[in-house]
Amino acid sequence: MGQLRRLAGMAMVVGVLACAVASTALRAAPVFDLQPNPHWKAELRVTSAELLVQREAEARKANAYGCEQYCALLADIFERVVRVATYQVPGGADHDWQLIVTRMPGEEAWSLPDGHVFISEDFIRRNKLDAEQIAFVIAHEVSHVVLAHEADTVDIVRRLVPFGVSASVSDVYATLDFDMGLLLRLAPMMSDMELEADRTGLMFAALAGYDPDRASGFLRKLAAGEQHQAVVATHPEDPRRLAEAQQFLPIARRLYALHDTLGLRAGSTR
Ligand SMILES: [Zn+2]
């Protein structure tokens, strides 16, 4: 979930687990052929950096910065998922990959377009997520980054709104804050991006060595939970997310079976 998808009520942030992504010899062909949108990259980096500073300050102030309970598990999952994603997607390594862990009540998981992924231990505890489900959640966020969903959204908003050529990314965000009509027009596209992040995340997690049948348990939990209907639905409804992801389980299972060849070992020094 990028910043745009987080406009409604994002809490704070916290704690940094640096992820050292090994750039090593590759031994298998990438499974995906994804060409991220390079537009607005520099501008998005600036707005990402600003938001990062702001969220970290908020988290420190709330004394909820950093991991406590899941440090090793989260570091391992993030390293494995990012290794797969950066190998599978052209330009995927060109991000400031870092996992930022908070203990903020109510915060879930989200990402900045520059590669900072946030997750709250409270979210993990509250939903009783196991390693595979956490891997899916993190892989979903990593997918938003490598698929450049934020850049695509900014790109489309600039085409829809008569800004003129000088509109900045900040102008786009400010417009989205008050233009409900624009948000309604974007909602179907943003829902599609969520579904794309779900299925790509499922594949990344499978290639990183996480059983997709267990990983998709996160979506089963969501679908079984209470449904909230937002005023503007920028996320698809949870049962639809589960149904769409289930269509990709057969291929995810095959990738999982081959993950030693196509996933981890492809970019591993182990
Ligand atoms: Zn998302």
Short mmCIF file of C-alpha atoms and ligand atoms in Angstrom, two decimals:
data_model
loop_
_atom_site.label_atom_id
_atom_site.label_comp_id
_atom_site.label_asym_id
_atom_site.label_seq_id
_atom_site.Cartn_x
_atom_site.Cartn_y
_atom_site.Cartn_z
CA MET A 1 0.00 0.00 0.00
CA GLY A 2 1.58 3.23 -1.05
CA GLN A 3 1.04 6.64 0.34
CA LEU A 4 -1.97 7.33 -1.84
CA ARG A 5 -3.65 4.17 -0.72
CA ARG A 6 -2.96 5.21 2.85
CA LEU A 7 -4.59 8.60 2.86
CA ALA A 8 -7.32 7.45 5.20
CA GLY A 9 -5.98 7.25 8.71
CA MET A 10 -2.44 5.95 8.70
CA ALA A 11 -0.91 5.69 12.12
CA MET A 12 2.78 6.03 12.85
CA VAL A 13 5.90 4.09 12.16
CA VAL A 14 9.10 2.69 13.62
CA GLY A 15 12.47 0.80 14.00
CA VAL A 16 14.84 -0.08 11.24
CA LEU A 17 16.08 -3.44 10.11
CA ALA A 18 18.57 -2.84 7.41
CA CYS A 19 18.38 -5.34 4.60
CA ALA A 20 21.58 -6.23 2.88
CA VAL A 21 20.61 -7.54 -0.50
CA ALA A 22 23.35 -9.63 -1.99
CA SER A 23 24.13 -8.91 -5.59
CA THR A 24 25.63 -12.14 -6.77
CA ALA A 25 25.88 -14.35 -9.79
CA LEU A 26 22.50 -15.39 -11.15
CA ARG A 27 21.76 -18.92 -12.17
CA ALA A 28 18.13 -18.96 -13.28
CA ALA A 29 16.04 -16.93 -15.70
CA PRO A 30 13.61 -14.46 -14.10
CA VAL A 31 10.06 -15.76 -13.88
CA PHE A 32 8.51 -12.36 -14.45
CA ASP A 33 8.84 -9.81 -17.20
CA LEU A 34 7.82 -6.62 -15.47
CA GLN A 35 8.89 -3.21 -16.65
CA PRO A 36 8.27 -0.66 -13.89
CA ASN A 37 7.26 2.87 -14.72
CA PRO A 38 10.37 5.06 -14.26
CA HIS A 39 8.47 8.36 -14.28
CA TRP A 40 8.43 10.66 -11.27
CA LYS A 41 11.15 8.62 -9.62
CA ALA A 42 13.20 11.56 -8.32
CA GLU A 43 10.16 13.43 -7.06
CA LEU A 44 8.74 10.37 -5.36
CA ARG A 45 12.07 9.80 -3.63
CA VAL A 46 11.88 13.28 -2.16
CA THR A 47 8.32 12.88 -0.89
CA SER A 48 9.18 9.40 0.42
CA ALA A 49 12.14 10.77 2.35
CA GLU A 50 9.98 13.48 3.90
CA LEU A 51 7.31 11.02 4.96
CA LEU A 52 9.93 8.63 6.33
CA VAL A 53 11.38 11.31 8.60
CA GLN A 54 7.90 12.31 9.75
CA ARG A 55 6.77 8.75 10.53
CA GLU A 56 9.96 7.86 12.33
CA ALA A 57 9.68 10.96 14.50
CA GLU A 58 6.08 10.11 15.35
CA ALA A 59 7.00 6.57 16.27
CA ARG A 60 9.92 7.60 18.46
CA LYS A 61 7.70 10.10 20.21
CA ALA A 62 5.20 7.31 20.91
CA ASN A 63 8.05 5.12 22.20
CA ALA A 64 7.07 2.49 19.63
CA TYR A 65 10.04 2.53 17.28
CA GLY A 66 11.71 -0.77 16.46
CA CYS A 67 11.06 -4.46 16.76
CA GLU A 68 10.84 -6.38 20.03
CA GLN A 69 9.25 -9.75 19.45
CA TYR A 70 9.78 -10.64 15.79
CA CYS A 71 13.18 -9.12 14.95
CA ALA A 72 14.94 -12.17 13.53
CA LEU A 73 11.86 -13.54 11.76
CA LEU A 74 11.05 -10.23 10.06
CA ALA A 75 14.65 -9.63 9.00
CA ASP A 76 14.85 -13.09 7.44
CA ILE A 77 11.53 -12.80 5.61
CA PHE A 78 12.32 -9.35 4.26
CA GLU A 79 15.78 -10.35 3.09
CA ARG A 80 14.41 -13.42 1.27
CA VAL A 81 11.48 -11.64 -0.36
CA VAL A 82 13.54 -8.64 -1.45
CA ARG A 83 16.23 -10.92 -2.87
CA VAL A 84 13.60 -12.61 -5.05
CA ALA A 85 11.89 -9.36 -6.08
CA THR A 86 15.11 -7.56 -6.98
CA TYR A 87 16.20 -10.53 -9.03
CA GLN A 88 12.88 -11.06 -10.78
CA VAL A 89 12.08 -7.45 -11.70
CA PRO A 90 14.30 -5.25 -13.87
CA GLY A 91 15.45 -2.28 -11.81
CA GLY A 92 14.20 -3.94 -8.63
CA ALA A 93 17.53 -3.45 -6.89
CA ASP A 94 17.35 0.28 -7.51
CA HIS A 95 15.47 1.03 -4.28
CA ASP A 96 16.46 1.87 -0.72
CA TRP A 97 15.20 -1.46 0.60
CA GLN A 98 14.62 -1.29 4.31
CA LEU A 99 12.11 -2.83 6.68
CA ILE A 100 10.87 -0.50 9.36
CA VAL A 101 9.19 -2.18 12.29
CA THR A 102 6.92 -0.39 14.70
CA ARG A 103 4.88 -1.43 17.67
CA MET A 104 2.15 1.09 16.94
CA PRO A 105 -1.33 -0.07 17.88
CA GLY A 106 -3.60 -0.06 14.86
CA GLU A 107 -0.84 0.26 12.31
CA GLU A 108 -0.68 -2.51 9.72
CA ALA A 109 1.79 -2.78 6.83
CA TRP A 110 2.50 -0.24 4.11
CA SER A 111 5.28 0.93 1.87
CA LEU A 112 6.89 4.01 0.44
CA PRO A 113 7.68 4.02 -3.29
CA ASP A 114 11.43 4.25 -2.56
CA GLY A 115 11.55 0.78 -0.96
CA HIS A 116 10.87 1.44 2.73
CA VAL A 117 8.38 -1.13 3.98
CA PHE A 118 6.63 -0.63 7.30
CA ILE A 119 5.02 -3.24 9.50
CA SER A 120 3.72 -3.13 13.06
CA GLU A 121 4.30 -5.97 15.51
CA ASP A 122 0.89 -5.11 16.91
CA PHE A 123 -0.62 -6.02 13.53
CA ILE A 124 1.21 -9.37 13.56
CA ARG A 125 0.12 -10.18 17.12
CA ARG A 126 -3.45 -9.00 16.68
CA ASN A 127 -3.97 -11.17 13.60
CA LYS A 128 -1.88 -14.08 14.90
CA LEU A 129 0.12 -14.14 11.65
CA ASP A 130 2.54 -17.01 11.07
CA ALA A 131 5.77 -16.74 9.05
CA GLU A 132 4.08 -17.56 5.72
CA GLN A 133 1.33 -14.99 6.26
CA ILE A 134 3.85 -12.32 7.26
CA ALA A 135 5.83 -13.21 4.13
CA PHE A 136 2.72 -12.64 2.01
CA VAL A 137 2.03 -9.26 3.64
CA ILE A 138 5.63 -8.11 3.13
CA ALA A 139 5.71 -9.49 -0.42
CA HIS A 140 2.49 -7.58 -1.19
CA GLU A 141 4.17 -4.35 -0.09
CA VAL A 142 7.40 -5.14 -1.95
CA SER A 143 5.25 -5.76 -5.05
CA HIS A 144 3.72 -2.27 -4.81
CA VAL A 145 7.27 -0.88 -4.83
CA VAL A 146 8.74 -2.86 -7.72
CA LEU A 147 5.56 -2.48 -9.79
CA ALA A 148 5.81 1.30 -9.29
CA HIS A 149 2.15 1.61 -8.38
CA GLU A 150 2.65 4.97 -6.73
CA ALA A 151 4.36 6.38 -9.83
CA ASP A 152 1.58 5.02 -12.04
CA THR A 153 -1.06 6.61 -9.82
CA VAL A 154 0.67 10.00 -9.86
CA ASP A 155 1.08 9.65 -13.61
CA ILE A 156 -2.63 9.03 -14.13
CA VAL A 157 -3.74 11.79 -11.76
CA ARG A 158 -1.62 14.25 -13.70
CA ARG A 159 -3.38 13.21 -16.88
CA LEU A 160 -6.84 13.50 -15.33
CA VAL A 161 -6.43 16.87 -13.66
CA PRO A 162 -5.84 20.12 -15.56
CA PHE A 163 -2.81 21.05 -13.50
CA GLY A 164 -0.64 22.29 -16.27
CA VAL A 165 2.84 20.98 -16.77
CA SER A 166 4.30 22.33 -13.54
CA ALA A 167 2.27 20.18 -11.13
CA SER A 168 4.45 18.43 -8.56
CA VAL A 169 3.89 15.16 -6.75
CA SER A 170 2.91 17.21 -3.70
CA ASP A 171 0.27 18.98 -5.81
CA VAL A 172 -1.12 15.60 -6.78
CA TYR A 173 -1.33 14.44 -3.15
CA ALA A 174 -2.90 17.71 -2.07
CA THR A 175 -5.52 17.40 -4.81
CA LEU A 176 -6.36 13.85 -3.83
CA ASP A 177 -6.88 15.00 -0.25
CA PHE A 178 -9.95 17.02 -1.14
CA ASP A 179 -11.11 15.87 -4.56
CA MET A 180 -13.54 13.06 -3.80
CA GLY A 181 -14.66 12.92 -7.44
CA LEU A 182 -11.13 12.29 -8.59
CA LEU A 183 -10.66 9.60 -5.96
CA LEU A 184 -13.84 7.91 -7.20
CA ARG A 185 -12.47 7.85 -10.73
CA LEU A 186 -9.21 6.35 -9.48
CA ALA A 187 -10.82 3.75 -7.23
CA PRO A 188 -11.15 0.97 -9.82
CA MET A 189 -7.52 1.38 -10.90
CA MET A 190 -6.31 1.40 -7.30
CA SER A 191 -8.32 -1.75 -6.59
CA ASP A 192 -6.67 -3.41 -9.58
CA MET A 193 -3.27 -2.46 -8.19
CA GLU A 194 -4.13 -4.15 -4.90
CA LEU A 195 -5.10 -7.32 -6.73
CA GLU A 196 -1.91 -7.16 -8.75
CA ALA A 197 0.14 -6.74 -5.54
CA ASP A 198 -1.70 -9.74 -4.06
CA ARG A 199 -0.92 -12.10 -6.92
CA THR A 200 2.64 -10.82 -7.45
CA GLY A 201 3.21 -11.02 -3.70
CA LEU A 202 1.98 -14.60 -3.66
CA MET A 203 4.48 -15.45 -6.41
CA PHE A 204 7.36 -13.63 -4.71
CA ALA A 205 6.61 -15.36 -1.40
CA ALA A 206 6.46 -18.75 -3.16
CA LEU A 207 9.80 -18.12 -4.87
CA ALA A 208 11.24 -17.03 -1.51
CA GLY A 209 10.27 -20.43 -0.09
CA TYR A 210 6.92 -19.74 1.58
CA ASP A 211 4.10 -22.21 0.92
CA PRO A 212 1.43 -20.27 -0.99
CA ASP A 213 -1.42 -22.27 0.54
CA ARG A 214 -0.32 -21.10 3.97
CA ALA A 215 0.67 -17.61 2.80
CA SER A 216 -2.77 -17.00 1.32
CA GLY A 217 -4.16 -17.77 4.76
CA PHE A 218 -3.82 -14.04 5.40
CA LEU A 219 -6.44 -13.34 2.72
CA ARG A 220 -8.65 -16.09 4.13
CA LYS A 221 -8.46 -14.36 7.50
CA LEU A 222 -9.38 -11.03 5.93
CA ALA A 223 -12.27 -12.54 4.00
CA ALA A 224 -13.60 -14.26 7.11
CA GLY A 225 -13.41 -11.05 9.13
CA GLU A 226 -15.78 -8.15 9.46
CA GLN A 227 -16.19 -6.22 6.22
CA HIS A 228 -15.80 -2.45 6.20
CA GLN A 229 -17.21 -0.45 3.34
CA ALA A 230 -15.28 2.78 2.90
CA VAL A 231 -16.85 5.86 1.35
CA VAL A 232 -14.47 5.48 -1.57
CA ALA A 233 -13.35 1.89 -2.04
CA THR A 234 -9.74 2.13 -3.18
CA HIS A 235 -9.23 -1.44 -1.99
CA PRO A 236 -11.21 -4.37 -3.37
CA GLU A 237 -13.44 -6.19 -0.93
CA ASP A 238 -11.66 -8.93 0.97
CA PRO A 239 -13.65 -11.90 -0.44
CA ARG A 240 -12.77 -10.70 -3.94
CA ARG A 241 -9.09 -10.47 -3.01
CA LEU A 242 -9.20 -14.05 -1.77
CA ALA A 243 -11.10 -15.31 -4.85
CA GLU A 244 -8.69 -13.60 -7.24
CA ALA A 245 -5.60 -14.83 -5.39
CA GLN A 246 -6.93 -18.38 -5.34
CA GLN A 247 -6.94 -18.39 -9.12
CA PHE A 248 -3.17 -17.99 -8.98
CA LEU A 249 -2.55 -20.67 -6.38
CA PRO A 250 -1.82 -23.41 -8.94
CA ILE A 251 1.03 -21.42 -10.53
CA ALA A 252 2.24 -20.24 -7.10
CA ARG A 253 2.41 -23.88 -6.00
CA ARG A 254 4.56 -24.70 -9.02
CA LEU A 255 6.88 -21.78 -8.28
CA TYR A 256 7.09 -22.92 -4.67
CA ALA A 257 8.05 -26.41 -5.81
CA LEU A 258 10.82 -24.85 -7.93
CA HIS A 259 11.86 -22.12 -5.52
CA ASP A 260 15.28 -23.67 -4.92
CA THR A 261 16.05 -23.18 -8.60
CA LEU A 262 14.06 -20.07 -9.51
CA GLY A 263 13.92 -18.16 -6.27
CA LEU A 264 16.35 -18.04 -3.38
CA ARG A 265 19.31 -19.74 -4.95
CA ALA A 266 19.06 -17.53 -8.01
CA GLY A 267 20.32 -14.58 -6.02
CA SER A 268 21.88 -16.32 -3.08
CA THR A 269 25.39 -16.65 -1.81
CA ARG A 270 24.37 -19.57 0.40
ZN ZN B 1 -1.64 -2.91 -0.95
#
